[in-house]
Amino acid sequence: MTIACEYRPGLEGVPATQSSISYVDGQNGILEYRGINIEELAKHSSFIETAYLLIWGVLPTSDELAEFKHEIQFHRRLKYRIRDMMKCFPESGHPMDALQACAAALGLFYSRRALDDPAYIRAAVVRLLAKIPTMVAAFQLMRKGNDPIQPRDDLDYSANFLYMLTEQEPDPIAARIFDACLILHAEHTINASTFSAMVTASTLTDPYAVIASAVGTLAGPLHGGASEEVILMLEEIGSVENVVPYVERCIERKSKIMGFGHRVYKVKDPRATILQQMAQELFDKSGHAEQDQYYDIAVALEKAVAERLAHKGIYPNVDFYSGLVYRKLGIPTDLYTPVFAIARVAGWLAHWKEQLEENRIFRPTQIFTGTHNVPYVAIDKRRSSQDIQLYADLVAP
Ligand code: SDX
């Protein structure tokens, strides 16, 4: 059955699925996970509880949450072969490439595929939620020439990640703010990396390949890679005085200002508002030290962009303030997107599971713009395209 419909670049506005996982109202700046407002979850929930909600559709009872947490704690450690594989990675490699390789490698250890078995689904969910943070932290230590440190079962999900990353037990407020960041980044309807996960899932491959596809997609600067680009942009601007000239130059060159704009939100991303409040809380708590001038530059940049681009619906998105929070938590700039991936694994797994429940392999069509009946020319009769262009120019009327 073919349904004729117009071609929409980037599939803008084209439904790719039916889903009950999350909802975005881009005109009013609303984001809900399974119907619960993101502000409520960021204030009251934990990342693991939110992951359970996204994947199984309901908030867990205290026993269900305790069991889920215990399973995840038990599976945090990596196979030694994965650690050995990381030792071969170049220190200069980007952590997102390391993460994508390790996520795919998990499939080598859990090769049995039983997508119709709920126990298999749960085991894959637990392993991926449990091991992705350990992979990110392990690569960070190993690229500095150090041995990775083992997870600590007495620390909760976010505190344990920060401990494995920094080798120090984190301040409870910092761990709480980081956990809220994970909640904010966990899910966002059919964004590029989630769509990538769904397409891969629709072929019935293993969940580790699905997550590896999504990690590769998230890494791009137009998607999850923007948070790293935002900090590099703020460093390039350097001072509040340079903000307006920078914005004017971007507009003149029609170049994108990182951390701004969104395919769906035409107002300020509600996640950016919460992250800005967190950044302010961290600065108030630890003192607005000299090196935090980037927060002042960011606030000035938001104002300058609003004055010039608000009419186009260009406002801060989730990536604009997240880097300032992570920077304050001592996370290296090129780990911001891997942190985004740690959170978004919850959403990717929720859509993987939902796709399997009513699967049909993705296979869109195209509008053909080529030519037909082109003759095959023997290689000694061919002319290079440059020659053809030169000849065309010579004989042009
Ligand atoms: C994420 O989809 C999701 O949900 C993603 C995400 C999630 O949680 O999964 O929310 C996470 O990826 C957030 C986005 C992070 N990316 C960036 O911050 C990179 C900078 N942003 C842009 O590249 C852009 O805004 C996109 C990619 C996010 C959205 O691009 P669209 O919807 O394809 O918009 P567009 O490129 O067609 O632009 C429409 C107009 C253009 O102007 P005109 O040609 O019409 O005059 O808006 C302008 C653009 O030039 N514009 C910008 C801009 N983004 C759009 N102008 C300046 N700076 C920007 N950032």
Short mmCIF file of C-alpha atoms and ligand atoms in Angstrom, two decimals:
data_model
loop_
_atom_site.label_atom_id
_atom_site.label_comp_id
_atom_site.label_asym_id
_atom_site.label_seq_id
_atom_site.Cartn_x
_atom_site.Cartn_y
_atom_site.Cartn_z
CA MET A 1 0.00 0.00 0.00
CA THR A 2 1.75 3.27 -0.98
CA ILE A 3 0.59 6.53 0.60
CA ALA A 4 1.72 9.50 -1.48
CA CYS A 5 3.08 12.32 0.69
CA GLU A 6 5.36 15.25 0.10
CA TYR A 7 9.11 15.07 0.76
CA ARG A 8 10.06 16.91 3.98
CA PRO A 9 13.83 17.55 4.42
CA GLY A 10 14.98 16.01 7.69
CA LEU A 11 11.47 14.46 7.94
CA GLU A 12 10.47 17.72 9.67
CA GLY A 13 6.98 17.30 11.13
CA VAL A 14 6.60 13.75 9.74
CA PRO A 15 5.46 11.19 12.37
CA ALA A 16 7.83 8.18 12.28
CA THR A 17 6.02 6.19 14.95
CA GLN A 18 3.24 6.18 17.55
CA SER A 19 4.66 6.47 21.07
CA SER A 20 3.48 7.01 24.65
CA ILE A 21 6.93 7.52 26.16
CA SER A 22 7.31 11.31 26.15
CA TYR A 23 5.56 14.42 24.92
CA VAL A 24 6.93 17.82 23.85
CA ASP A 25 4.88 20.99 23.32
CA GLY A 26 7.35 23.18 21.43
CA GLN A 27 5.15 26.28 21.45
CA ASN A 28 4.60 26.29 25.22
CA GLY A 29 7.89 24.74 26.34
CA ILE A 30 6.40 21.60 27.90
CA LEU A 31 8.17 18.22 28.28
CA GLU A 32 6.52 15.20 29.93
CA TYR A 33 7.87 11.67 30.51
CA ARG A 34 4.97 9.18 30.57
CA GLY A 35 2.70 12.17 31.29
CA ILE A 36 4.74 13.49 34.25
CA ASN A 37 6.08 17.04 33.88
CA ILE A 38 9.89 17.25 33.63
CA GLU A 39 10.04 19.90 36.37
CA GLU A 40 8.35 17.45 38.80
CA LEU A 41 10.74 14.63 37.91
CA ALA A 42 13.85 16.84 38.15
CA LYS A 43 12.70 17.99 41.60
CA HIS A 44 11.43 14.72 43.12
CA SER A 45 12.72 11.71 41.18
CA SER A 46 16.10 10.03 40.63
CA PHE A 47 17.65 9.07 37.30
CA ILE A 48 17.20 5.34 37.96
CA GLU A 49 13.56 5.81 38.96
CA THR A 50 13.01 7.95 35.83
CA ALA A 51 14.70 5.30 33.66
CA TYR A 52 12.31 2.68 35.10
CA LEU A 53 9.34 4.99 34.39
CA LEU A 54 10.44 5.56 30.77
CA ILE A 55 11.19 1.90 30.03
CA TRP A 56 8.33 0.16 31.85
CA GLY A 57 5.80 3.00 31.68
CA VAL A 58 5.01 3.36 35.37
CA LEU A 59 6.76 4.67 38.49
CA PRO A 60 8.20 1.67 40.44
CA THR A 61 7.08 0.72 43.94
CA SER A 62 9.81 0.98 46.58
CA ASP A 63 10.48 -2.78 46.30
CA GLU A 64 10.60 -2.63 42.47
CA LEU A 65 12.99 0.34 42.62
CA ALA A 66 15.21 -1.36 45.23
CA GLU A 67 15.43 -4.50 43.08
CA PHE A 68 16.18 -2.48 39.91
CA LYS A 69 18.90 -0.52 41.71
CA HIS A 70 20.42 -3.73 43.09
CA GLU A 71 20.51 -5.39 39.65
CA ILE A 72 22.19 -2.32 38.17
CA GLN A 73 24.75 -2.15 40.98
CA PHE A 74 25.58 -5.84 40.41
CA HIS A 75 26.24 -5.29 36.67
CA ARG A 76 28.33 -2.10 36.79
CA ARG A 77 31.68 -3.86 36.27
CA LEU A 78 33.17 -4.38 32.80
CA LYS A 79 34.51 -7.61 31.31
CA TYR A 80 38.32 -7.46 31.50
CA ARG A 81 38.45 -7.93 27.71
CA ILE A 82 36.56 -4.63 27.26
CA ARG A 83 39.06 -2.89 29.53
CA ASP A 84 41.91 -4.52 27.58
CA MET A 85 40.31 -3.31 24.33
CA MET A 86 40.22 0.26 25.73
CA LYS A 87 43.95 0.06 26.45
CA CYS A 88 44.48 -0.09 22.65
CA PHE A 89 42.47 3.10 22.05
CA PRO A 90 44.56 6.23 21.29
CA GLU A 91 44.47 8.78 24.15
CA SER A 92 43.67 11.43 21.55
CA GLY A 93 40.48 9.61 20.48
CA HIS A 94 37.15 11.22 21.27
CA PRO A 95 35.36 9.58 24.22
CA MET A 96 32.19 9.22 22.11
CA ASP A 97 34.06 7.02 19.64
CA ALA A 98 35.42 4.97 22.55
CA LEU A 99 31.91 4.63 23.99
CA GLN A 100 30.41 3.58 20.65
CA ALA A 101 33.09 0.90 20.22
CA CYS A 102 32.57 -0.45 23.75
CA ALA A 103 28.76 -0.46 23.47
CA ALA A 104 28.96 -2.48 20.26
CA ALA A 105 31.55 -4.81 21.82
CA LEU A 106 29.08 -5.74 24.57
CA GLY A 107 27.18 -7.63 21.89
CA LEU A 108 30.15 -10.03 21.60
CA PHE A 109 29.63 -11.18 25.18
CA TYR A 110 25.84 -11.41 25.09
CA SER A 111 25.33 -12.76 21.60
CA ARG A 112 22.20 -14.85 22.35
CA ARG A 113 19.25 -12.94 20.91
CA ALA A 114 15.83 -13.57 22.45
CA LEU A 115 13.88 -10.42 21.71
CA ASP A 116 10.61 -12.11 22.61
CA ASP A 117 11.84 -13.04 26.09
CA PRO A 118 11.04 -10.41 28.78
CA ALA A 119 13.96 -11.69 30.88
CA TYR A 120 16.35 -11.04 27.95
CA ILE A 121 14.92 -7.53 27.51
CA ARG A 122 15.34 -6.76 31.22
CA ALA A 123 18.89 -8.16 31.28
CA ALA A 124 19.89 -5.97 28.31
CA VAL A 125 18.30 -2.89 29.93
CA VAL A 126 20.13 -3.50 33.20
CA ARG A 127 23.50 -4.23 31.57
CA LEU A 128 23.45 -1.13 29.36
CA LEU A 129 22.26 1.25 32.08
CA ALA A 130 24.84 -0.25 34.45
CA LYS A 131 27.88 -0.45 32.18
CA ILE A 132 27.76 2.71 30.05
CA PRO A 133 28.84 5.01 32.94
CA THR A 134 31.66 2.60 33.85
CA MET A 135 32.89 2.68 30.24
CA VAL A 136 32.92 6.50 30.15
CA ALA A 137 34.79 6.76 33.46
CA ALA A 138 37.23 3.95 32.56
CA PHE A 139 38.25 5.60 29.28
CA GLN A 140 38.79 8.90 31.07
CA LEU A 141 41.24 7.35 33.56
CA MET A 142 42.95 5.12 30.99
CA ARG A 143 43.57 7.94 28.50
CA LYS A 144 45.42 9.67 31.37
CA GLY A 145 47.54 6.54 31.77
CA ASN A 146 45.84 5.35 34.94
CA ASP A 147 44.04 2.10 35.76
CA PRO A 148 40.27 2.42 35.89
CA ILE A 149 38.77 2.17 39.39
CA GLN A 150 36.07 -0.29 40.28
CA PRO A 151 32.52 0.90 40.98
CA ARG A 152 31.50 1.32 44.60
CA ASP A 153 28.31 -0.50 45.54
CA ASP A 154 27.71 1.80 48.50
CA LEU A 155 27.28 4.80 46.19
CA ASP A 156 24.15 5.50 44.17
CA TYR A 157 24.16 5.74 40.38
CA SER A 158 25.30 9.35 39.95
CA ALA A 159 27.64 9.49 42.96
CA ASN A 160 29.32 6.29 41.77
CA PHE A 161 29.86 7.70 38.26
CA LEU A 162 31.43 10.91 39.62
CA TYR A 163 33.57 8.78 41.99
CA MET A 164 34.80 6.52 39.14
CA LEU A 165 35.52 9.61 37.04
CA THR A 166 37.31 11.81 39.60
CA GLU A 167 38.59 9.15 42.04
CA GLN A 168 36.97 11.17 44.83
CA GLU A 169 33.65 10.72 46.59
CA PRO A 170 31.50 13.60 45.30
CA ASP A 171 29.80 16.28 47.38
CA PRO A 172 26.16 15.12 47.93
CA ILE A 173 24.75 18.36 46.44
CA ALA A 174 26.94 17.95 43.34
CA ALA A 175 25.81 14.32 42.97
CA ARG A 176 22.16 15.37 43.33
CA ILE A 177 22.52 18.10 40.70
CA PHE A 178 24.28 15.69 38.36
CA ASP A 179 21.50 13.14 38.85
CA ALA A 180 18.93 15.81 37.95
CA CYS A 181 20.97 16.58 34.79
CA LEU A 182 20.66 12.92 33.82
CA ILE A 183 16.88 13.10 34.30
CA LEU A 184 16.69 16.18 32.05
CA HIS A 185 18.69 14.48 29.28
CA ALA A 186 17.04 11.04 29.51
CA GLU A 187 14.41 11.28 26.78
CA HIS A 188 13.04 13.66 24.15
CA THR A 189 10.59 11.97 21.72
CA ILE A 190 11.93 11.21 18.21
CA ASN A 191 15.23 13.11 18.11
CA ALA A 192 17.95 12.03 15.70
CA SER A 193 19.70 9.51 17.97
CA THR A 194 16.42 7.97 19.16
CA PHE A 195 15.26 7.65 15.55
CA SER A 196 18.58 6.00 14.75
CA ALA A 197 18.00 3.54 17.61
CA MET A 198 14.49 2.79 16.32
CA VAL A 199 15.65 2.14 12.75
CA THR A 200 18.38 -0.19 13.98
CA ALA A 201 15.95 -1.90 16.40
CA SER A 202 13.44 -2.46 13.59
CA THR A 203 15.82 -4.92 11.88
CA LEU A 204 15.70 -7.08 15.07
CA THR A 205 19.42 -6.81 15.69
CA ASP A 206 20.76 -6.97 19.25
CA PRO A 207 20.23 -4.10 21.75
CA TYR A 208 23.99 -3.42 21.95
CA ALA A 209 24.09 -2.63 18.21
CA VAL A 210 21.00 -0.43 18.72
CA ILE A 211 22.73 1.62 21.43
CA ALA A 212 25.98 1.79 19.42
CA SER A 213 24.00 3.28 16.48
CA ALA A 214 22.41 5.85 18.77
CA VAL A 215 25.74 6.83 20.39
CA GLY A 216 27.24 7.49 16.96
CA THR A 217 24.29 9.69 16.03
CA LEU A 218 24.30 11.66 19.30
CA ALA A 219 27.97 12.58 18.79
CA GLY A 220 27.25 15.07 16.00
CA PRO A 221 27.59 18.84 16.79
CA LEU A 222 24.03 19.53 15.62
CA HIS A 223 22.72 17.08 18.25
CA GLY A 224 24.35 15.94 21.47
CA GLY A 225 27.77 17.25 20.53
CA ALA A 226 26.52 20.84 20.95
CA SER A 227 27.13 21.02 24.72
CA GLU A 228 30.89 20.63 24.16
CA GLU A 229 30.75 23.19 21.34
CA VAL A 230 28.97 25.68 23.64
CA ILE A 231 31.86 25.78 26.12
CA LEU A 232 34.38 26.12 23.25
CA MET A 233 32.21 28.99 21.92
CA LEU A 234 32.08 30.74 25.33
CA GLU A 235 35.89 30.39 25.61
CA GLU A 236 36.25 31.87 22.10
CA ILE A 237 33.98 34.83 22.98
CA GLY A 238 36.12 35.37 26.07
CA SER A 239 34.29 38.33 27.63
CA VAL A 240 30.82 39.87 27.94
CA GLU A 241 32.03 42.80 25.79
CA ASN A 242 32.65 40.42 22.88
CA VAL A 243 29.17 38.89 22.93
CA VAL A 244 27.30 41.30 20.63
CA PRO A 245 30.07 41.40 17.97
CA TYR A 246 30.15 37.57 18.04
CA VAL A 247 26.39 37.27 17.54
CA GLU A 248 26.42 39.90 14.77
CA ARG A 249 29.19 37.97 12.98
CA CYS A 250 27.25 34.67 13.23
CA ILE A 251 24.12 36.29 11.82
CA GLU A 252 26.08 37.92 9.02
CA ARG A 253 27.73 34.58 8.12
CA LYS A 254 24.45 32.67 8.69
CA SER A 255 26.44 30.35 11.00
CA LYS A 256 24.67 28.49 13.79
CA ILE A 257 25.16 29.65 17.40
CA MET A 258 25.75 26.49 19.43
CA GLY A 259 23.22 25.68 22.15
CA PHE A 260 20.48 27.68 20.44
CA GLY A 261 17.58 26.69 18.25
CA HIS A 262 15.53 23.53 18.14
CA ARG A 263 13.49 21.64 15.60
CA VAL A 264 10.53 21.49 18.01
CA TYR A 265 10.93 24.18 20.69
CA LYS A 266 10.19 27.70 19.44
CA VAL A 267 10.50 29.04 22.98
CA LYS A 268 13.22 28.47 25.61
CA ASP A 269 13.74 24.72 26.15
CA PRO A 270 12.28 23.99 29.62
CA ARG A 271 15.39 21.90 30.33
CA ALA A 272 17.60 24.94 29.69
CA THR A 273 15.64 26.89 32.31
CA ILE A 274 16.17 24.19 34.93
CA LEU A 275 19.86 23.77 34.01
CA GLN A 276 20.38 27.52 34.29
CA GLN A 277 18.92 27.43 37.79
CA MET A 278 21.27 24.55 38.66
CA ALA A 279 24.28 26.45 37.33
CA GLN A 280 23.26 29.46 39.44
CA GLU A 281 22.83 27.18 42.51
CA LEU A 282 26.30 25.71 42.01
CA PHE A 283 27.87 29.15 41.60
CA ASP A 284 26.04 30.50 44.65
CA LYS A 285 27.16 27.46 46.68
CA SER A 286 30.79 27.37 45.62
CA GLY A 287 31.21 31.07 45.01
CA HIS A 288 31.16 32.85 41.69
CA ALA A 289 34.88 32.44 41.18
CA GLU A 290 36.83 34.29 38.49
CA GLN A 291 36.84 31.36 36.06
CA ASP A 292 33.02 31.34 36.12
CA GLN A 293 32.89 34.37 33.84
CA TYR A 294 31.46 31.97 31.27
CA TYR A 295 28.13 32.03 33.11
CA ASP A 296 28.01 35.82 32.73
CA ILE A 297 28.95 35.49 29.04
CA ALA A 298 26.21 32.85 28.59
CA VAL A 299 23.54 35.08 30.16
CA ALA A 300 24.67 38.01 27.98
CA LEU A 301 24.66 35.74 24.91
CA GLU A 302 21.12 34.54 25.63
CA LYS A 303 19.98 38.19 25.83
CA ALA A 304 21.78 39.21 22.63
CA VAL A 305 20.37 36.26 20.67
CA ALA A 306 16.85 36.90 22.01
CA GLU A 307 17.02 40.52 20.80
CA ARG A 308 18.00 39.44 17.29
CA LEU A 309 16.60 35.95 16.66
CA ALA A 310 13.59 35.48 18.95
CA HIS A 311 11.34 36.23 15.98
CA LYS A 312 12.69 33.04 14.38
CA GLY A 313 12.02 31.01 17.49
CA ILE A 314 15.72 30.74 18.30
CA TYR A 315 16.15 30.27 22.06
CA PRO A 316 18.54 28.28 24.30
CA ASN A 317 18.17 24.52 24.09
CA VAL A 318 19.19 21.80 26.55
CA ASP A 319 22.83 22.03 25.52
CA PHE A 320 23.30 25.72 26.30
CA TYR A 321 23.65 25.63 30.09
CA SER A 322 24.45 21.94 30.62
CA GLY A 323 28.14 22.47 29.89
CA LEU A 324 28.39 25.18 32.59
CA VAL A 325 26.96 22.75 35.16
CA TYR A 326 29.28 19.91 34.10
CA ARG A 327 32.26 22.27 34.08
CA LYS A 328 31.47 23.30 37.65
CA LEU A 329 31.27 19.60 38.58
CA GLY A 330 34.79 19.12 37.24
CA ILE A 331 33.79 17.05 34.19
CA PRO A 332 36.17 17.49 31.19
CA THR A 333 34.62 19.27 28.20
CA ASP A 334 34.85 16.35 25.79
CA LEU A 335 32.93 14.16 28.26
CA TYR A 336 29.77 16.31 28.12
CA THR A 337 28.32 14.32 25.22
CA PRO A 338 29.20 10.94 26.76
CA VAL A 339 27.32 12.17 29.87
CA PHE A 340 24.40 13.02 27.59
CA ALA A 341 24.65 9.43 26.28
CA ILE A 342 24.66 7.96 29.82
CA ALA A 343 21.31 9.69 30.37
CA ARG A 344 19.80 9.08 26.95
CA VAL A 345 20.39 5.33 27.11
CA ALA A 346 17.20 5.28 29.20
CA GLY A 347 15.17 6.88 26.40
CA TRP A 348 16.83 4.83 23.67
CA LEU A 349 16.02 1.59 25.59
CA ALA A 350 12.42 2.72 26.12
CA HIS A 351 11.99 3.27 22.37
CA TRP A 352 13.82 0.00 21.57
CA LYS A 353 11.35 -1.90 23.75
CA GLU A 354 8.35 0.02 22.36
CA GLN A 355 9.51 -0.61 18.76
CA LEU A 356 9.73 -4.37 19.38
CA GLU A 357 6.17 -4.42 20.73
CA GLU A 358 4.75 -3.45 17.33
CA ASN A 359 7.64 -3.73 14.92
CA ARG A 360 7.75 -3.01 11.18
CA ILE A 361 11.17 -2.52 9.63
CA PHE A 362 11.84 1.09 8.61
CA ARG A 363 12.15 1.40 4.85
CA PRO A 364 11.15 4.89 3.59
CA THR A 365 11.11 5.80 -0.08
CA GLN A 366 12.70 8.63 -2.11
CA ILE A 367 11.99 11.14 -4.87
CA PHE A 368 14.34 10.11 -7.70
CA THR A 369 16.31 13.05 -9.15
CA GLY A 370 18.78 11.13 -11.33
CA THR A 371 18.60 10.15 -15.03
CA HIS A 372 17.59 6.89 -16.80
CA ASN A 373 19.05 4.82 -19.68
CA VAL A 374 22.60 6.16 -19.31
CA PRO A 375 24.97 4.19 -21.66
CA TYR A 376 27.95 2.25 -20.30
CA VAL A 377 31.09 3.89 -21.81
CA ALA A 378 34.30 1.88 -22.24
CA ILE A 379 37.01 3.22 -19.92
CA ASP A 380 39.29 4.35 -22.80
CA LYS A 381 36.42 6.46 -24.18
CA ARG A 382 35.62 8.25 -20.96
CA ARG A 383 36.50 11.88 -20.18
CA SER A 384 36.93 13.18 -16.63
CA SER A 385 34.11 15.29 -15.29
CA GLN A 386 36.49 18.28 -15.29
CA ASP A 387 37.07 17.83 -19.05
CA ILE A 388 33.32 17.59 -19.57
CA GLN A 389 32.81 20.80 -17.57
CA LEU A 390 35.63 22.52 -19.48
CA TYR A 391 34.13 21.39 -22.81
CA ALA A 392 30.67 22.54 -21.67
CA ASP A 393 32.12 25.93 -20.80
CA LEU A 394 33.90 26.13 -24.15
CA VAL A 395 30.78 25.34 -26.17
CA ALA A 396 28.41 27.23 -23.92
CA PRO A 397 26.25 29.59 -26.02
C1 SDX B 1 19.63 18.53 20.80
O1 SDX B 1 15.62 16.95 18.48
C2 SDX B 1 15.84 16.93 19.74
O2 SDX B 1 14.96 16.75 20.56
C3 SDX B 1 17.31 17.12 20.14
C4 SDX B 1 17.57 17.34 21.62
C5 SDX B 1 17.30 16.09 22.41
O3 SDX B 1 17.03 16.21 23.61
O4 SDX B 1 17.48 14.97 21.85
O5 SDX B 1 16.77 18.41 22.11
C6 SDX B 1 19.05 17.65 21.85
O6 SDX B 1 20.16 18.04 19.83
C7 SDX B 1 19.47 20.00 20.97
C8 SDX B 1 20.08 20.77 19.74
C9 SDX B 1 21.58 20.92 19.95
N1 SDX B 1 22.18 21.55 18.70
C10 SDX B 1 22.64 22.78 18.72
O7 SDX B 1 22.57 23.57 19.67
C11 SDX B 1 23.31 23.20 17.40
C12 SDX B 1 22.78 24.57 16.97
N2 SDX B 1 21.36 24.44 16.59
C13 SDX B 1 21.04 24.31 15.21
O8 SDX B 1 21.95 23.55 14.46
C14 SDX B 1 19.56 24.03 14.95
O9 SDX B 1 18.84 24.89 15.72
C15 SDX B 1 19.02 22.62 15.13
C16 SDX B 1 19.81 21.61 14.37
C17 SDX B 1 19.00 22.27 16.57
C18 SDX B 1 17.59 22.62 14.58
O10 SDX B 1 17.69 22.98 13.27
P1 SDX B 1 16.44 23.00 12.26
O11 SDX B 1 15.16 22.73 12.95
O12 SDX B 1 16.80 22.15 11.10
O13 SDX B 1 16.39 24.51 11.86
P2 SDX B 1 17.06 25.13 10.58
O14 SDX B 1 18.51 24.74 10.52
O15 SDX B 1 16.19 24.81 9.41
O16 SDX B 1 17.00 26.70 10.89
C19 SDX B 1 15.79 27.44 10.72
C20 SDX B 1 16.22 28.91 10.75
C21 SDX B 1 17.39 29.16 9.78
O17 SDX B 1 17.33 30.53 9.44
P3 SDX B 1 16.76 30.91 7.93
O18 SDX B 1 17.64 30.18 6.92
O19 SDX B 1 15.32 30.42 7.90
O20 SDX B 1 16.90 32.42 7.83
O21 SDX B 1 16.72 29.23 12.05
C22 SDX B 1 18.12 29.54 11.97
C23 SDX B 1 18.61 29.00 10.65
O22 SDX B 1 19.72 29.75 10.18
N3 SDX B 1 18.80 28.86 13.08
C24 SDX B 1 19.82 29.37 13.74
C25 SDX B 1 20.16 28.41 14.71
N4 SDX B 1 19.34 27.36 14.59
C26 SDX B 1 18.49 27.65 13.58
N5 SDX B 1 20.49 30.55 13.60
C27 SDX B 1 21.52 30.74 14.45
N6 SDX B 1 21.92 29.87 15.40
C28 SDX B 1 21.25 28.70 15.57
N7 SDX B 1 21.63 27.87 16.48
#
